CSV table of N, CA, C and O in Angstrom, one decimal:
chain,number,residue,atom,x,y,z
A,1,UNK,N,149.3,168.0,133.2
A,1,UNK,CA,149.4,167.4,134.3
A,1,UNK,C,148.0,167.0,134.4
A,1,UNK,O,146.5,167.7,134.0
A,2,UNK,N,147.6,165.9,134.9
A,2,UNK,CA,145.8,165.5,135.2
A,2,UNK,C,145.7,165.3,136.2
A,2,UNK,O,145.8,166.0,137.0
A,3,UNK,N,144.3,165.8,136.1
A,3,UNK,CA,143.1,166.9,137.3
A,3,UNK,C,142.5,165.4,137.5
A,3,UNK,O,142.3,164.4,137.4
A,4,UNK,N,142.1,166.2,138.6
A,4,UNK,CA,141.1,164.7,139.3
A,4,UNK,C,140.0,163.7,138.8
A,4,UNK,O,139.9,163.2,139.6
A,5,UNK,N,139.6,164.8,138.2
A,5,UNK,CA,138.4,164.4,137.0
A,5,UNK,C,139.7,163.7,136.5
A,5,UNK,O,138.3,162.6,135.9
A,6,UNK,N,139.8,163.6,136.1
A,6,UNK,CA,141.2,162.4,134.7
A,6,UNK,C,141.1,161.2,135.9
A,6,UNK,O,141.8,160.7,135.2
A,7,UNK,N,141.8,161.0,136.7
A,7,UNK,CA,142.1,160.6,136.9
A,7,UNK,C,141.4,158.8,138.0
A,7,UNK,O,140.3,158.9,138.2
A,8,UNK,N,140.9,157.9,137.6
A,8,UNK,CA,140.1,156.6,137.3
A,8,UNK,C,141.3,155.4,137.8
A,8,UNK,O,141.9,155.6,137.7
A,9,UNK,N,140.2,155.6,139.2
A,9,UNK,CA,141.1,153.8,139.9
A,9,UNK,C,140.0,152.3,140.2
A,9,UNK,O,138.6,153.0,139.5
A,10,UNK,N,140.7,151.5,139.9
A,10,UNK,CA,139.7,150.3,140.0
A,10,UNK,C,139.1,149.7,140.4
A,10,UNK,O,137.8,149.9,141.4
A,11,UNK,N,140.2,150.4,141.7
A,11,UNK,CA,138.8,150.5,143.6
A,11,UNK,C,139.0,151.6,144.2
A,11,UNK,O,140.2,152.3,143.6
A,12,UNK,N,138.0,152.6,144.9
A,12,UNK,CA,138.2,153.8,145.3
A,12,UNK,C,139.4,153.4,146.4
A,12,UNK,O,139.4,152.6,147.4
A,13,UNK,N,140.6,154.5,147.0
A,13,UNK,CA,141.3,154.5,147.3
A,13,UNK,C,140.9,154.3,148.7
A,13,UNK,O,140.1,155.1,149.2
A,14,UNK,N,141.8,153.7,149.8
A,14,UNK,CA,140.8,153.9,150.9
A,14,UNK,C,142.5,154.9,152.2
A,14,UNK,O,143.1,154.2,152.0
A,15,UNK,N,142.0,156.1,152.5
A,15,UNK,CA,142.3,157.0,153.0
A,15,UNK,C,142.1,157.0,154.0
A,15,UNK,O,140.8,157.4,154.4
A,16,UNK,N,143.1,156.4,154.9
A,16,UNK,CA,143.1,157.5,156.9
A,16,UNK,C,141.8,156.0,157.3
A,16,UNK,O,141.5,155.8,157.9
A,17,UNK,N,141.9,155.0,156.3
A,17,UNK,CA,140.8,154.2,157.6
A,17,UNK,C,141.7,153.0,157.5
A,17,UNK,O,142.0,152.3,156.6
A,18,UNK,N,142.1,152.2,159.1
A,18,UNK,CA,142.5,151.4,159.2
A,18,UNK,C,141.7,150.4,159.7
A,18,UNK,O,140.6,151.6,161.1
A,19,UNK,N,141.5,149.6,159.8
A,19,UNK,CA,141.2,148.9,161.2
A,19,UNK,C,141.3,149.0,162.5
A,19,UNK,O,142.1,148.8,161.9
A,20,UNK,N,141.0,148.8,163.1
A,20,UNK,CA,141.0,148.4,165.1
A,20,UNK,C,141.9,147.4,164.8
A,20,UNK,O,141.3,146.7,165.1
A,21,UNK,N,143.0,146.8,165.8
A,21,UNK,CA,144.2,146.4,165.7
A,21,UNK,C,143.2,145.8,167.2
A,21,UNK,O,142.9,146.6,168.4
A,22,UNK,N,142.9,144.6,168.0
A,22,UNK,CA,142.7,144.1,168.8
A,22,UNK,C,143.5,142.4,168.8
A,22,UNK,O,143.9,142.0,168.8
A,23,UNK,N,143.2,142.6,170.7
A,23,UNK,CA,144.1,140.9,171.3
A,23,UNK,C,143.0,140.3,171.2
A,23,UNK,O,142.0,140.4,171.7
A,24,UNK,N,143.0,139.4,169.7
A,24,UNK,CA,141.8,138.0,170.6
A,24,UNK,C,141.7,137.4,171.7
A,24,UNK,O,140.6,137.1,171.6
A,25,UNK,N,142.8,137.3,172.4
A,25,UNK,CA,142.5,136.7,173.2
A,25,UNK,C,142.1,137.6,174.7
A,25,UNK,O,141.3,136.6,175.5
A,26,UNK,N,142.0,138.8,174.8
A,26,UNK,CA,140.7,139.2,175.2
A,26,UNK,C,140.0,139.4,175.2
A,26,UNK,O,138.7,139.5,176.1
A,27,UNK,N,139.5,139.4,174.1
A,27,UNK,CA,137.7,139.4,173.6
A,27,UNK,C,137.4,137.8,173.5
A,27,UNK,O,136.4,138.0,173.6
A,28,UNK,N,138.8,137.3,173.1
A,28,UNK,CA,137.4,135.9,173.6
A,28,UNK,C,137.8,134.8,174.4
A,28,UNK,O,137.0,134.3,175.0
A,29,UNK,N,138.9,136.0,175.7
A,29,UNK,CA,138.5,135.1,176.9
A,29,UNK,C,139.5,134.0,177.1
A,29,UNK,O,138.3,133.4,177.3
A,30,UNK,N,140.2,134.0,176.2
A,30,UNK,CA,141.3,132.7,175.8
A,30,UNK,C,142.1,133.8,177.6
A,30,UNK,O,142.8,134.2,177.3
A,31,UNK,N,142.2,132.2,178.0
A,31,UNK,CA,143.5,132.8,179.4
A,31,UNK,C,144.4,131.4,179.1
A,31,UNK,O,145.3,132.1,179.5
A,32,UNK,N,144.2,130.6,178.7
A,32,UNK,CA,145.4,129.2,178.7
A,32,UNK,C,146.0,129.3,177.7
A,32,UNK,O,145.5,128.4,176.4
A,33,UNK,N,147.5,129.1,176.9
A,33,UNK,CA,147.5,128.9,175.3
A,33,UNK,C,148.2,127.4,175.0
A,33,UNK,O,149.8,127.5,176.4
A,34,UNK,N,148.0,126.4,174.9
A,34,UNK,CA,148.1,125.0,174.3
A,34,UNK,C,149.4,125.5,173.3
A,34,UNK,O,149.2,125.5,171.9
A,35,UNK,N,150.8,124.7,174.4
A,35,UNK,CA,152.0,124.4,173.4
A,35,UNK,C,151.6,123.4,172.0
A,35,UNK,O,151.8,123.3,171.6
A,36,UNK,N,150.5,121.8,172.6
A,36,UNK,CA,150.2,120.8,172.1
A,36,UNK,C,149.8,121.5,170.7
A,36,UNK,O,149.5,120.5,170.1
A,37,UNK,N,148.9,122.4,170.8
A,37,UNK,CA,148.1,122.9,169.8
A,37,UNK,C,148.9,123.8,168.6
A,37,UNK,O,148.3,125.0,168.0
A,38,UNK,N,149.7,123.2,167.5
A,38,UNK,CA,150.5,123.8,166.6
A,38,UNK,C,149.7,124.2,165.7
A,38,UNK,O,150.2,125.3,165.1
A,39,UNK,N,148.2,124.0,165.3
A,39,UNK,CA,147.6,124.2,164.7
A,39,UNK,C,147.4,126.1,165.2
A,39,UNK,O,147.6,127.1,164.1
A,40,UNK,N,146.9,126.6,166.1
A,40,UNK,CA,146.5,127.8,166.4
A,40,UNK,C,147.3,128.5,166.8
A,40,UNK,O,147.8,129.3,166.1
A,41,UNK,N,149.2,127.7,166.6
A,41,UNK,CA,150.1,128.1,166.9
A,41,UNK,C,150.7,129.4,165.9
A,41,UNK,O,151.5,130.2,165.0
A,42,UNK,N,150.3,128.0,164.9
A,42,UNK,CA,150.9,128.6,162.8
A,42,UNK,C,149.7,129.7,162.8
A,42,UNK,O,150.6,131.0,161.6
A,43,UNK,N,149.2,130.4,163.6
A,43,UNK,CA,149.0,131.6,163.5
A,43,UNK,C,149.3,132.7,163.0
A,43,UNK,O,149.1,134.2,162.7
A,44,UNK,N,150.6,132.6,163.7
A,44,UNK,CA,151.3,133.6,165.1
A,44,UNK,C,153.2,133.7,164.1
A,44,UNK,O,153.2,134.1,164.8
A,45,UNK,N,152.7,133.0,162.8
A,45,UNK,CA,153.9,132.8,162.6
A,45,UNK,C,153.9,132.9,161.2
A,45,UNK,O,153.3,131.9,160.2
A,46,UNK,N,155.5,133.3,160.7
A,46,UNK,CA,155.4,133.3,158.8
A,46,UNK,C,156.2,132.3,158.4
A,46,UNK,O,155.7,131.2,159.6
A,47,UNK,N,155.0,132.0,157.3
A,47,UNK,CA,156.5,131.8,156.0
A,47,UNK,C,157.5,130.1,156.3
A,47,UNK,O,157.4,129.5,156.2
A,48,UNK,N,157.8,131.6,157.3
A,48,UNK,CA,159.8,131.2,156.5
A,48,UNK,C,159.7,130.5,158.6
A,48,UNK,O,160.7,129.3,159.2
A,49,UNK,N,159.1,130.8,159.6
A,49,UNK,CA,158.7,129.9,160.7
A,49,UNK,C,159.0,131.4,161.7
A,49,UNK,O,159.1,130.6,163.2
A,50,UNK,N,159.0,132.2,161.2
A,50,UNK,CA,159.5,133.4,163.0
A,50,UNK,C,157.5,133.7,163.4
A,50,UNK,O,156.8,133.8,162.2
A,51,UNK,N,158.1,133.8,164.4
A,51,UNK,CA,157.1,134.5,165.2
A,51,UNK,C,156.4,136.0,165.0
A,51,UNK,O,157.6,136.3,164.3
A,52,UNK,N,155.4,136.4,164.0
A,52,UNK,CA,155.6,137.9,163.8
A,52,UNK,C,154.8,138.3,165.0
A,52,UNK,O,154.6,138.0,166.2
A,53,UNK,N,156.1,139.8,165.1
A,53,UNK,CA,155.2,140.8,166.0
A,53,UNK,C,153.8,141.9,166.7
A,53,UNK,O,153.6,140.6,165.4
A,54,UNK,N,153.8,142.5,167.6
A,54,UNK,CA,153.0,142.7,168.1
A,54,UNK,C,151.9,143.2,167.3
A,54,UNK,O,151.2,144.0,166.8
A,55,UNK,N,153.1,144.4,166.0
A,55,UNK,CA,152.4,144.9,165.4
A,55,UNK,C,151.5,144.0,164.4
A,55,UNK,O,150.4,144.9,163.9
A,56,UNK,N,151.8,142.6,164.0
A,56,UNK,CA,151.0,143.4,163.2
A,56,UNK,C,149.9,141.8,163.1
A,56,UNK,O,149.2,141.5,163.2
A,57,UNK,N,150.3,141.1,164.2
A,57,UNK,CA,148.8,140.4,165.4
A,57,UNK,C,148.2,141.1,166.4
A,57,UNK,O,146.7,140.9,166.2
A,58,UNK,N,148.5,141.8,166.7
A,58,UNK,CA,146.8,143.0,167.8
A,58,UNK,C,147.7,142.0,168.3
A,58,UNK,O,146.2,142.9,170.0
A,59,UNK,N,147.9,141.8,169.5
A,59,UNK,CA,148.3,141.3,170.6
A,59,UNK,C,149.1,141.5,171.5
A,59,UNK,O,149.8,142.7,171.0
A,60,UNK,N,147.9,141.6,172.6
A,60,UNK,CA,148.8,142.2,173.8
A,60,UNK,C,150.4,142.0,174.8
A,60,UNK,O,149.9,140.5,173.8
A,61,UNK,N,151.0,143.0,174.8
A,61,UNK,CA,152.1,142.2,175.5
A,61,UNK,C,152.4,140.4,176.5
A,61,UNK,O,153.0,140.1,175.6
A,62,UNK,N,151.3,141.2,177.0
A,62,UNK,CA,151.4,139.5,178.2
A,62,UNK,C,150.6,138.2,176.9
A,62,UNK,O,151.2,137.5,177.7
A,63,UNK,N,150.5,138.9,176.3
A,63,UNK,CA,149.7,137.6,176.0
A,63,UNK,C,151.1,137.0,174.5
A,63,UNK,O,151.1,136.6,174.1
A,64,UNK,N,151.4,138.3,173.9
A,64,UNK,CA,152.9,137.7,172.8
A,64,UNK,C,153.6,137.1,173.6
A,64,UNK,O,154.0,136.0,173.3
A,65,UNK,N,154.2,137.5,174.8
A,65,UNK,CA,155.1,136.6,175.4
A,65,UNK,C,155.0,135.1,175.3
A,65,UNK,O,155.3,134.2,175.7
A,66,UNK,N,153.2,134.9,176.2
A,66,UNK,CA,152.6,133.4,176.2
A,66,UNK,C,152.6,132.9,174.9
A,66,UNK,O,152.9,132.1,175.1
A,67,UNK,N,152.5,133.8,173.4
A,67,UNK,CA,152.6,133.1,172.8
A,67,UNK,C,153.5,132.8,172.5
A,67,UNK,O,154.2,131.2,171.8
A,68,UNK,N,155.1,133.0,172.2
A,68,UNK,CA,156.1,133.3,172.1
A,68,UNK,C,156.7,132.3,173.3
A,68,UNK,O,157.6,131.1,171.6
A,69,UNK,N,156.3,132.0,174.0
A,69,UNK,CA,156.8,130.7,175.0
A,69,UNK,C,156.5,129.5,174.4
A,69,UNK,O,156.5,127.9,174.6
A,70,UNK,N,155.2,129.4,174.1
A,70,UNK,CA,154.1,128.2,173.8
A,70,UNK,C,154.8,128.4,172.3
A,70,UNK,O,155.0,126.9,172.0
A,71,UNK,N,155.4,128.7,171.3
A,71,UNK,CA,155.8,128.2,170.4
A,71,UNK,C,157.0,127.8,170.8
A,71,UNK,O,157.5,126.5,170.1
A,72,UNK,N,157.9,127.9,171.9
A,72,UNK,CA,158.8,127.7,171.3
A,72,UNK,C,159.6,126.1,172.2
A,72,UNK,O,160.4,125.2,171.6
A,73,UNK,N,158.1,126.0,172.7
A,73,UNK,CA,157.9,124.7,173.5
A,73,UNK,C,157.5,124.0,172.9
A,73,UNK,O,158.2,122.8,172.8
A,74,UNK,N,156.1,124.2,171.1
A,74,UNK,CA,155.8,123.5,170.8
A,74,UNK,C,157.8,123.1,170.0
A,74,UNK,O,157.8,121.9,168.9
A,75,UNK,N,158.7,124.0,169.3
A,75,UNK,CA,159.5,123.7,168.2
A,75,UNK,C,160.4,122.4,169.0
A,75,UNK,O,161.3,122.1,168.6
A,76,UNK,N,160.6,123.0,170.5
A,76,UNK,CA,161.2,122.4,171.4
A,76,UNK,C,160.7,120.3,170.8
A,76,UNK,O,161.6,119.8,171.0
A,77,UNK,N,159.4,121.2,171.8
A,77,UNK,CA,158.4,118.8,171.7
A,77,UNK,C,158.5,118.5,169.3
A,77,UNK,O,158.0,117.7,170.2
A,78,UNK,N,159.4,119.1,168.8
A,78,UNK,CA,158.5,119.1,167.1
A,78,UNK,C,158.0,119.4,167.0
A,78,UNK,O,157.1,118.1,166.2
A,79,UNK,N,156.9,119.9,167.9
A,79,UNK,CA,155.8,120.1,166.7
A,79,UNK,C,156.0,121.3,165.6
A,79,UNK,O,154.2,120.9,164.6
A,80,UNK,N,156.8,122.1,165.8
A,80,UNK,CA,156.3,123.2,165.5
A,80,UNK,C,158.6,123.9,164.3
A,80,UNK,O,158.4,123.0,165.2
A,81,UNK,N,158.4,123.5,163.1
A,81,UNK,CA,159.4,123.3,162.6
A,81,UNK,C,160.6,124.3,163.5
A,81,UNK,O,159.9,126.3,163.6
A,82,UNK,N,162.0,124.5,163.2
A,82,UNK,CA,162.6,125.7,164.2
A,82,UNK,C,162.6,127.3,162.9
A,82,UNK,O,162.9,128.4,162.4
A,83,UNK,N,162.8,126.1,162.2
A,83,UNK,CA,163.4,127.7,160.4
A,83,UNK,C,162.6,126.1,159.1
A,83,UNK,O,163.2,124.4,159.0
A,84,UNK,N,162.2,126.8,158.6
A,84,UNK,CA,161.4,126.1,157.1
A,84,UNK,C,161.2,126.7,155.4
A,84,UNK,O,161.2,127.6,155.7
A,85,UNK,N,161.5,126.3,154.5
A,85,UNK,CA,160.7,127.3,153.3
A,85,UNK,C,159.6,127.4,153.4
A,85,UNK,O,158.5,128.8,153.3
A,86,UNK,N,158.6,126.6,153.1
A,86,UNK,CA,157.1,126.8,153.1
A,86,UNK,C,156.5,126.4,154.3
A,86,UNK,O,156.0,125.2,153.6
A,87,UNK,N,156.3,127.2,155.0
A,87,UNK,CA,154.9,126.0,156.3
A,87,UNK,C,153.9,125.9,156.1
A,87,UNK,O,153.5,124.8,156.1
A,88,UNK,N,153.5,127.1,155.1
A,88,UNK,CA,151.8,127.4,155.0
A,88,UNK,C,151.7,127.2,154.1
A,88,UNK,O,152.3,127.4,153.1
């Protein structure tokens, strides 16, 4: 069996180090999420066009609801697609 001295890593493993998630809207002081700006809304959508959850984006509940409403409005106005293969 290999000992600790024999095990080599290309990069040092990061154990327990996790970046603190934050709500970008609270940090930047953004009050209104514009549904007419599809480039901004694409940050909260994956390649298939699905909304990314809060645990991935780090948004607070209040702003995640606003983002989801803005994406739904943009989809309704055909600014964002409902479904796609490769969006980004």
